[in-house]
PDB file of C-alpha atoms in Angstrom:
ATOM      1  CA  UNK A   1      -0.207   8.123  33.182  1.00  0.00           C
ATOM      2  CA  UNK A   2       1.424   4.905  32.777  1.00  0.00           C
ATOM      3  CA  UNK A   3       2.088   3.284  29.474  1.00  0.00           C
ATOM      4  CA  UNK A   4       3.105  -0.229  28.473  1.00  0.00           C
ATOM      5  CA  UNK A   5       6.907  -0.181  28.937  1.00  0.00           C
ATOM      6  CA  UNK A   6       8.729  -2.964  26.574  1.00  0.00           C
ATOM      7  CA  UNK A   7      12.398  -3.632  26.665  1.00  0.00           C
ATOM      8  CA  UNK A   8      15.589  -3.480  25.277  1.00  0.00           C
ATOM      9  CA  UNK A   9      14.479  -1.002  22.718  1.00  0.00           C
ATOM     10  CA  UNK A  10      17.152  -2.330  20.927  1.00  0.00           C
ATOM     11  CA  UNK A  11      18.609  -5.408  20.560  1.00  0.00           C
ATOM     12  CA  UNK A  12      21.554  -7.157  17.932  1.00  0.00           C
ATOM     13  CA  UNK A  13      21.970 -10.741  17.218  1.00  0.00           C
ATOM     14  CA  UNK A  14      23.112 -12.974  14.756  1.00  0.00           C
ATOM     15  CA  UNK A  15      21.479 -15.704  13.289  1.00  0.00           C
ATOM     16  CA  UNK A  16      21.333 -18.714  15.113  1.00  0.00           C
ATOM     17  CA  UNK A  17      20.872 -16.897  18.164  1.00  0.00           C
ATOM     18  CA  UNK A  18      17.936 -16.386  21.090  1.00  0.00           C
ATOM     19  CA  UNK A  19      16.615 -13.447  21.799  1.00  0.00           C
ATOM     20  CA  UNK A  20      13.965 -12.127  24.945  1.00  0.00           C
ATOM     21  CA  UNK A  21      11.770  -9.386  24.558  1.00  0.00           C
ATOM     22  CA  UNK A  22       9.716  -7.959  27.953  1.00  0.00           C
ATOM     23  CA  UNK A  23       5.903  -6.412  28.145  1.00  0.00           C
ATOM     24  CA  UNK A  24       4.989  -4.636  31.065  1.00  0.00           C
ATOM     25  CA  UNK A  25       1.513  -4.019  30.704  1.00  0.00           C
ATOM     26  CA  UNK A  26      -0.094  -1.076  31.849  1.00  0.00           C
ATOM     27  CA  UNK A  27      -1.230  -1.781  35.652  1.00  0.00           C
ATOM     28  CA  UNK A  28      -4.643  -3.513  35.948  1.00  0.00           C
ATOM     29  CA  UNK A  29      -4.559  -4.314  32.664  1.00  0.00           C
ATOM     30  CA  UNK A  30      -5.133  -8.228  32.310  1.00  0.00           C
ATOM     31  CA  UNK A  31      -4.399  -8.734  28.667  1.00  0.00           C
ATOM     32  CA  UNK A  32      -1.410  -8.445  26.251  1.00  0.00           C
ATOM     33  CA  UNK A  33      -0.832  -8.798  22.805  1.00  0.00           C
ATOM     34  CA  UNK A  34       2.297  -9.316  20.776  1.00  0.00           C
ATOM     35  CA  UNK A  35       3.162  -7.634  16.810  1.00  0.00           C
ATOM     36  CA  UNK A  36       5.801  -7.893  14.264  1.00  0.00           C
ATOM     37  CA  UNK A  37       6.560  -5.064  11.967  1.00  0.00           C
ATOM     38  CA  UNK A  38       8.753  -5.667   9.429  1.00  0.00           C
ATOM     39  CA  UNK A  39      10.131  -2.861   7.171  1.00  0.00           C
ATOM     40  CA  UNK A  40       7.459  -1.388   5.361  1.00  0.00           C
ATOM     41  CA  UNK A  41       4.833  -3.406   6.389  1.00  0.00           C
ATOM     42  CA  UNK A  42       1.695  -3.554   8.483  1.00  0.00           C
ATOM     43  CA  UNK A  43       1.840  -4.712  12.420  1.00  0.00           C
ATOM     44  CA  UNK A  44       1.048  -8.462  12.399  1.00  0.00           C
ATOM     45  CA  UNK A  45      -0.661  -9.572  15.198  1.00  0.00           C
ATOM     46  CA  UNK A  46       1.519 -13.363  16.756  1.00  0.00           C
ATOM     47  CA  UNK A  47      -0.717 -13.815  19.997  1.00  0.00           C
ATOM     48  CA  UNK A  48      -2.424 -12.326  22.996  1.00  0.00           C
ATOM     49  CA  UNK A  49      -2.769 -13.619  26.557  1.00  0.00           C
ATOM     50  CA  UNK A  50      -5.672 -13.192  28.875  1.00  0.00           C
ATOM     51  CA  UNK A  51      -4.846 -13.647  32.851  1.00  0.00           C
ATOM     52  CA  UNK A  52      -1.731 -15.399  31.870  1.00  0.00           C
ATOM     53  CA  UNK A  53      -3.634 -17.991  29.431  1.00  0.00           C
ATOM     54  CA  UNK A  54      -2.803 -17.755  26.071  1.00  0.00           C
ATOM     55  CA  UNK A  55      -6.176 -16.662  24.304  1.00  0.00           C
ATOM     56  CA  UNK A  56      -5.147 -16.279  20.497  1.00  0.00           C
ATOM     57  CA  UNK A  57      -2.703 -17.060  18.424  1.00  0.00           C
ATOM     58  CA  UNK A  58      -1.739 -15.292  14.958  1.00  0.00           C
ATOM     59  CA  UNK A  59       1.363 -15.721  12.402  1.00  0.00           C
ATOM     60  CA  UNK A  60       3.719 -16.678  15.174  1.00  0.00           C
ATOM     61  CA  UNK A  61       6.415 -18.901  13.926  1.00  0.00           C
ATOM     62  CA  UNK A  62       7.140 -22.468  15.655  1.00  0.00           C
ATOM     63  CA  UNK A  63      10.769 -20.608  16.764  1.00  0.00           C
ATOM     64  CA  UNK A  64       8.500 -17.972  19.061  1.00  0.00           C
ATOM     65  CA  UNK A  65       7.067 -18.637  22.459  1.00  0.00           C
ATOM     66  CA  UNK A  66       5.733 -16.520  24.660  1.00  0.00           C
ATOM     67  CA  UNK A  67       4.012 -16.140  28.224  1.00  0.00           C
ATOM     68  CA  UNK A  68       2.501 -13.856  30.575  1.00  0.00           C
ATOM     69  CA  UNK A  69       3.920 -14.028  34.369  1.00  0.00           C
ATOM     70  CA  UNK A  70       1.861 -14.197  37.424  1.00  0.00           C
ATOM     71  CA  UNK A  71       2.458 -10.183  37.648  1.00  0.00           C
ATOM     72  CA  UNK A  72       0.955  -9.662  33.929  1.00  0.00           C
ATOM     73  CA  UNK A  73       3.786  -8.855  32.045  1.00  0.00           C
ATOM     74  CA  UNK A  74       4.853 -10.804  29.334  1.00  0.00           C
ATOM     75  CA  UNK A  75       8.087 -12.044  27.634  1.00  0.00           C
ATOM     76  CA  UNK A  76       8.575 -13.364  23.932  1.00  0.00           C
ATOM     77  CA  UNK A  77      11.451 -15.738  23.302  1.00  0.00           C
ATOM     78  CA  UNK A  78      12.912 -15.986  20.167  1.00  0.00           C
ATOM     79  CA  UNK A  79      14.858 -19.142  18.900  1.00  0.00           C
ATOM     80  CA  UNK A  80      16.967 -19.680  15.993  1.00  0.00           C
ATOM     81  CA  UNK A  81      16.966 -16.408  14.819  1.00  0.00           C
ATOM     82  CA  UNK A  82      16.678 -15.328  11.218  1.00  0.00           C
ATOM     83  CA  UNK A  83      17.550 -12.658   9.396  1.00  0.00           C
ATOM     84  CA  UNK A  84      13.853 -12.216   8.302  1.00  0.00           C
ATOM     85  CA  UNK A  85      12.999 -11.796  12.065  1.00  0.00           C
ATOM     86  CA  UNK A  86      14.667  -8.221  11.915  1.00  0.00           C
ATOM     87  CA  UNK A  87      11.843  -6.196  12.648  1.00  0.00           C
ATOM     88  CA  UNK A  88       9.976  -3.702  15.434  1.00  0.00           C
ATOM     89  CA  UNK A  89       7.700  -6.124  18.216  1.00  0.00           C
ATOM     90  CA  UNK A  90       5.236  -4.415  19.910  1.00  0.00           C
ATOM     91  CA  UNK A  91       3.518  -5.436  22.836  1.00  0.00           C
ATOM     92  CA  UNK A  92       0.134  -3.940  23.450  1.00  0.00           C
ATOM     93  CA  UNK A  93      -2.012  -4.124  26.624  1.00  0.00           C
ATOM     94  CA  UNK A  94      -5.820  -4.014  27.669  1.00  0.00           C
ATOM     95  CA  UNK A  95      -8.372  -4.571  29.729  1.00  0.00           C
ATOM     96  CA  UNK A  96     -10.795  -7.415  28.945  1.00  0.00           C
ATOM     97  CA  UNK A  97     -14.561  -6.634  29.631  1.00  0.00           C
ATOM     98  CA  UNK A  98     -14.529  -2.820  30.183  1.00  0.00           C
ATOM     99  CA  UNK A  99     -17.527  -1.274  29.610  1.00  0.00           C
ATOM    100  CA  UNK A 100     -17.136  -0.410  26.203  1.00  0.00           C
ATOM    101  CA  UNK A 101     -15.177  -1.243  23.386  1.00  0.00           C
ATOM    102  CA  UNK A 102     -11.547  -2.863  24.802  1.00  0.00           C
ATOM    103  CA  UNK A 103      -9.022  -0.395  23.564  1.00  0.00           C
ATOM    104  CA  UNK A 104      -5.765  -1.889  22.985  1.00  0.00           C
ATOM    105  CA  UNK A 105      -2.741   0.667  24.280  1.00  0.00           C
ATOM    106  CA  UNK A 106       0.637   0.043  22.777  1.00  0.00           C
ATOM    107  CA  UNK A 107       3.687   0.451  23.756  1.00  0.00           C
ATOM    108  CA  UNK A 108       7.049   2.321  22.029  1.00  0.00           C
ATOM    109  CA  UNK A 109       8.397  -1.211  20.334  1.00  0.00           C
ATOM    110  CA  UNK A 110      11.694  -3.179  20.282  1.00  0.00           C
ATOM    111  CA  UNK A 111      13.681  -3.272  17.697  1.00  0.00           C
ATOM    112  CA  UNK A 112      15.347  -6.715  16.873  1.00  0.00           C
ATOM    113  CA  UNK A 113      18.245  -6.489  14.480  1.00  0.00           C
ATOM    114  CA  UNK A 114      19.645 -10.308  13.458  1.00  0.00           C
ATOM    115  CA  UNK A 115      22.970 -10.047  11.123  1.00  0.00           C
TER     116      UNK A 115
ATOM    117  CA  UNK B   1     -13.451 -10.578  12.116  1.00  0.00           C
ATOM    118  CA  UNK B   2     -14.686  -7.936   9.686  1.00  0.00           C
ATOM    119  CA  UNK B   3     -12.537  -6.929   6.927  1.00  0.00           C
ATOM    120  CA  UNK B   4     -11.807  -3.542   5.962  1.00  0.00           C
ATOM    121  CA  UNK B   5     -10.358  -1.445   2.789  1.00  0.00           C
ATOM    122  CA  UNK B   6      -8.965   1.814   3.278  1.00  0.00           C
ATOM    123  CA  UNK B   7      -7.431   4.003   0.114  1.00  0.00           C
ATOM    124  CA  UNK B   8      -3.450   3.540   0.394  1.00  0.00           C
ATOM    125  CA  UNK B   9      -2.243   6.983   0.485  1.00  0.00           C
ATOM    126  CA  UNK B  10      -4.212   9.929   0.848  1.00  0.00           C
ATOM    127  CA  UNK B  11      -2.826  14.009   0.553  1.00  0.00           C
ATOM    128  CA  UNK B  12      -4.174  16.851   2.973  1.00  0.00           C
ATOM    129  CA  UNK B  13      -3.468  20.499   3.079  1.00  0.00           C
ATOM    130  CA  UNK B  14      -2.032  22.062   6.365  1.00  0.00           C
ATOM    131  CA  UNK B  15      -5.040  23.786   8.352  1.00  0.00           C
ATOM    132  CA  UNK B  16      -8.226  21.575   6.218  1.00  0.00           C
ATOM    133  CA  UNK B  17     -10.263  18.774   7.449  1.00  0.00           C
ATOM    134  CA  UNK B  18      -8.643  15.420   6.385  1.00  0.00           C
ATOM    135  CA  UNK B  19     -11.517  12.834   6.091  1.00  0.00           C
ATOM    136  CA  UNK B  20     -10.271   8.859   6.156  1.00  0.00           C
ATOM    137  CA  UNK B  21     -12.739   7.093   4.992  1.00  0.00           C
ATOM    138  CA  UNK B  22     -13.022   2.869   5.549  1.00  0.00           C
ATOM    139  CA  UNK B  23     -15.068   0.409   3.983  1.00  0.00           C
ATOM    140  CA  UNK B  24     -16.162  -2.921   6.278  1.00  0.00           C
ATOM    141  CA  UNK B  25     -19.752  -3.629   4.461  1.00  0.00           C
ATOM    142  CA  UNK B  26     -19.454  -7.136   5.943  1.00  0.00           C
ATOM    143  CA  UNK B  27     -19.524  -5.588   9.949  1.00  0.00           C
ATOM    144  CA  UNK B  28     -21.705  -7.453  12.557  1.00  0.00           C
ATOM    145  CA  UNK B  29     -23.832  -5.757  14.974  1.00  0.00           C
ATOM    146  CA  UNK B  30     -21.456  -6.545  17.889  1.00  0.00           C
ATOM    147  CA  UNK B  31     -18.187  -5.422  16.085  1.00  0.00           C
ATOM    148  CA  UNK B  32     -16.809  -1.650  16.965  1.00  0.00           C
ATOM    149  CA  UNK B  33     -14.472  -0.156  14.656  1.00  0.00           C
ATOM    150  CA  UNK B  34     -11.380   1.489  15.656  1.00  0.00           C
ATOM    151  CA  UNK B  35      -8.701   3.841  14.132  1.00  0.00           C
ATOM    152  CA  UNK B  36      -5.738   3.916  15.054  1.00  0.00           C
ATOM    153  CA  UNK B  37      -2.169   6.203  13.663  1.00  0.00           C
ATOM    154  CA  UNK B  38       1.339   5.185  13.246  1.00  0.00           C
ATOM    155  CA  UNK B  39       4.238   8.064  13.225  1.00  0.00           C
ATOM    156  CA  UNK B  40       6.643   6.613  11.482  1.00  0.00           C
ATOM    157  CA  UNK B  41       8.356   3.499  13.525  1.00  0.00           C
ATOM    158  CA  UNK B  42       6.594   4.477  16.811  1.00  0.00           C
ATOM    159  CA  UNK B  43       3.739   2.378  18.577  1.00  0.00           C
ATOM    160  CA  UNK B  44       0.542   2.848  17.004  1.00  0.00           C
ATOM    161  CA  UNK B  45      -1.817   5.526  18.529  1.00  0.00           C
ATOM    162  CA  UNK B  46      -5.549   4.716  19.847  1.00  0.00           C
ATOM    163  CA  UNK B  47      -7.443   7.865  17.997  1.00  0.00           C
ATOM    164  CA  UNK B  48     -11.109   7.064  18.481  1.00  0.00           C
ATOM    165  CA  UNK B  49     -13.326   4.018  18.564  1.00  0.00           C
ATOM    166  CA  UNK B  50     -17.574   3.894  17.937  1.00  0.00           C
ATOM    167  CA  UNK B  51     -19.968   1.124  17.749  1.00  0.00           C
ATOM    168  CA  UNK B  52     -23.184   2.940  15.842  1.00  0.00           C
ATOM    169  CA  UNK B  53     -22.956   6.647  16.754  1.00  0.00           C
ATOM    170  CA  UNK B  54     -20.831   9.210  15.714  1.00  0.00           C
ATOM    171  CA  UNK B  55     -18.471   9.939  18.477  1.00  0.00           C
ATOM    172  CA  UNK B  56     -16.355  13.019  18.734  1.00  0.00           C
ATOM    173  CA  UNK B  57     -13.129  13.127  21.029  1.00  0.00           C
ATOM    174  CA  UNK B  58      -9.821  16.251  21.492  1.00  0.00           C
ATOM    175  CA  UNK B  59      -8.168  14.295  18.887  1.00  0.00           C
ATOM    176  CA  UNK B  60     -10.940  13.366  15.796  1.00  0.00           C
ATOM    177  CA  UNK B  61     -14.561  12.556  15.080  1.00  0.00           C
ATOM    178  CA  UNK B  62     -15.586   9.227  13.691  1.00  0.00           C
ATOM    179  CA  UNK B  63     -18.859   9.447  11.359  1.00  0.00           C
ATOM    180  CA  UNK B  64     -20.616   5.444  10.870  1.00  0.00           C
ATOM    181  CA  UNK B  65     -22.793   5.318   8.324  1.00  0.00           C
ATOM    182  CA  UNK B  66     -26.139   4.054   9.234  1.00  0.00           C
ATOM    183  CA  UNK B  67     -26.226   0.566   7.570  1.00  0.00           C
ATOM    184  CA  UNK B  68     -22.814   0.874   9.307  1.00  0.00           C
ATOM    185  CA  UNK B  69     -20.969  -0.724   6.057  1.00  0.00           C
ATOM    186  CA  UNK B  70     -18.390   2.517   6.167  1.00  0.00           C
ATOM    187  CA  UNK B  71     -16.894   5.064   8.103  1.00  0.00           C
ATOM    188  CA  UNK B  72     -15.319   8.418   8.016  1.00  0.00           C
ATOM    189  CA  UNK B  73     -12.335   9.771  10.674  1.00  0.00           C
ATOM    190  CA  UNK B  74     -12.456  13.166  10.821  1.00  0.00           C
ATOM    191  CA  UNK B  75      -9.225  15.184  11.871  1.00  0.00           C
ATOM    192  CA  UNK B  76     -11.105  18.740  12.139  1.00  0.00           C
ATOM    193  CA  UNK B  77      -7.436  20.644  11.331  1.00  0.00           C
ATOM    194  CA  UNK B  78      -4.894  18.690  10.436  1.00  0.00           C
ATOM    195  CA  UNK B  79      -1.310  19.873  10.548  1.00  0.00           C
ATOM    196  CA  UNK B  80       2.252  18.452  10.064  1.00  0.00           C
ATOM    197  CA  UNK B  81       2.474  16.318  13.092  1.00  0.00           C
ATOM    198  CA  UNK B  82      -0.735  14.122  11.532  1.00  0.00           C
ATOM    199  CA  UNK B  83       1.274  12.938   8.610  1.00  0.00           C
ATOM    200  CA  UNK B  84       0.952   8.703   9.525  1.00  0.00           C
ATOM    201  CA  UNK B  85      -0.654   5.757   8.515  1.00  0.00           C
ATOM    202  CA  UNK B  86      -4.176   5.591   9.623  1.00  0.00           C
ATOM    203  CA  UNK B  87      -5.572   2.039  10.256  1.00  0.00           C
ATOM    204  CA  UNK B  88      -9.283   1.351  10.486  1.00  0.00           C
ATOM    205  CA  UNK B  89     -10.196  -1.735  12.410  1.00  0.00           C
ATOM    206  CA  UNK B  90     -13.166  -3.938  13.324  1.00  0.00           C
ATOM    207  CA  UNK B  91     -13.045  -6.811  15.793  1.00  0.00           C
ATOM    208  CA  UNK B  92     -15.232  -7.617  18.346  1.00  0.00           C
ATOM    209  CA  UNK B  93     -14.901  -5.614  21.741  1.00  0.00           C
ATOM    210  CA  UNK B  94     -14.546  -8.950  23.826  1.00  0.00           C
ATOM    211  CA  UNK B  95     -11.849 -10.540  21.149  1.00  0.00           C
ATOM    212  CA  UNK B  96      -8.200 -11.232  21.814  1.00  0.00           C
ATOM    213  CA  UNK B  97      -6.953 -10.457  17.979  1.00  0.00           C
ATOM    214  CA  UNK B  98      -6.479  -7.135  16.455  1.00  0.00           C
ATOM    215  CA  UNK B  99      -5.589  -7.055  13.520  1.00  0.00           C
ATOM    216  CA  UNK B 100      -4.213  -4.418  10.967  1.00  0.00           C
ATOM    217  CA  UNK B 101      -4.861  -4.408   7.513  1.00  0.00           C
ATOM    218  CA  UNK B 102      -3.320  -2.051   5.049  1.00  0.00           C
ATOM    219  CA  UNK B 103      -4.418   1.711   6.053  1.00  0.00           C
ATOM    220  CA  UNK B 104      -3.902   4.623   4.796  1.00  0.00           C
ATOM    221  CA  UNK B 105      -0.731   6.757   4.440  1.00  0.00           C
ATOM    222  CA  UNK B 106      -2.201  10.551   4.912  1.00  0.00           C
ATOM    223  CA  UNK B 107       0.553  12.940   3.778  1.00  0.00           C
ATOM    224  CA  UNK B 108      -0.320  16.857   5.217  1.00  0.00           C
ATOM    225  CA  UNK B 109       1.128  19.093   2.912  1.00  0.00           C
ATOM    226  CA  UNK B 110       2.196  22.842   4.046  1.00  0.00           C
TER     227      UNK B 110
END
């Protein structure tokens, strides 16, 4: 079956810099949600889109932006990078409405590395 | 959102039942809770998901109290490869936030 494919899996920077991180959501799957995972913390949730409209927003900082393309998938720019923005981003996708609970399927993470 | 506690760290023997239990006593009648794994640095892992029953998948069972203030994930026989942190989460089915608190870190022991 087809999972949520994110990409680069890894990526280097240095401060200062921008980065771009890509969602591909499962197919048919109209919503996508974004994480940040710092080292040896919990995911933290920075925003979800619904049929490319953002629909919530978490801890995202003012540097972050993010969309969701005409084709679902979904890209989070980075600006200004820090080094506390080293961490793993995970993009998870559903499907809004299902019958049923809306069960979130996640995908393997990028790992953002700013020196 | 309701919020849940979980115990941080938890120790099971190879081969028993590991039971996770998860306190949300402040749940609303249209909230499901979910569970969810993460092996170290990978994406975290649907497990199971209930509303008011007890609901039994290939992977774990999920026992909901009746008041449904708690819950209990159930892996039947765990082994090595079930060492993770277990998350328990509650959010409405039709929401567009999920988010983690601080689960548990289960530890299977051989």
């Amino acid at each position: 079956a087809a999972g949520v494919i994110q990409s680069p899996r890894h990526l280097i920077k240095e401060k200062r810099e921008t980065a771009t991180l890509k969602c591909y959501p499962i197919p048919r799957h109209d919503t996508v949600y974004w994480y940040q995972q710092g080292p040896g913390q919990d995911p933290q949730f920075l925003i979800s889109f619904y049929e490319k409209m953002q629909s919530d927003k978490g801890s995202i900082p003012d540097r972050f932006s993010a969309q969701q393309f005409s084709d679902y998938h979904s890209e989070l720019n980075m600006s200004s990078l820090e080094l506390g923005d080293s961490a793993l981003y995970f993009c998870a996708s559903s499907v809004q409405g299902a019958v049923g609970a809306n069960v979130l399927t996640f995908g393997a993470g990028s790992r953002l590395t700013v020196l | 959102d309701a919020k849940t506690t979980q115990p941080p760290s938890m120790d099971c023997a190879e081969g028993r039942a590991a039971n996770l239990p998860c306190n949300h006593s402040t749940i609303s009648g249209n909230e499901y809770v979910y569970w969810y794994r993460q092996i170290h640095s990978q994406g975290p892992q649907y497990i199971i998901h209930g509303l008011k029953n007890n609901e039994t998948n290939e992977m774990a069972s999920l026992i909901i109290t009746e008041d449904r203030k708690s819950s209990t994930l159930i892996l039947p026989h765990a082994t090595l490869r079930d060492t993770a942190v277990y998350y328990c989460i509650v959010r409405y089915y039709t929401g567009n936030q999920f988010y983690f608190g601080t689960g548990t870190s289960l530890t299977v022991i051989p």
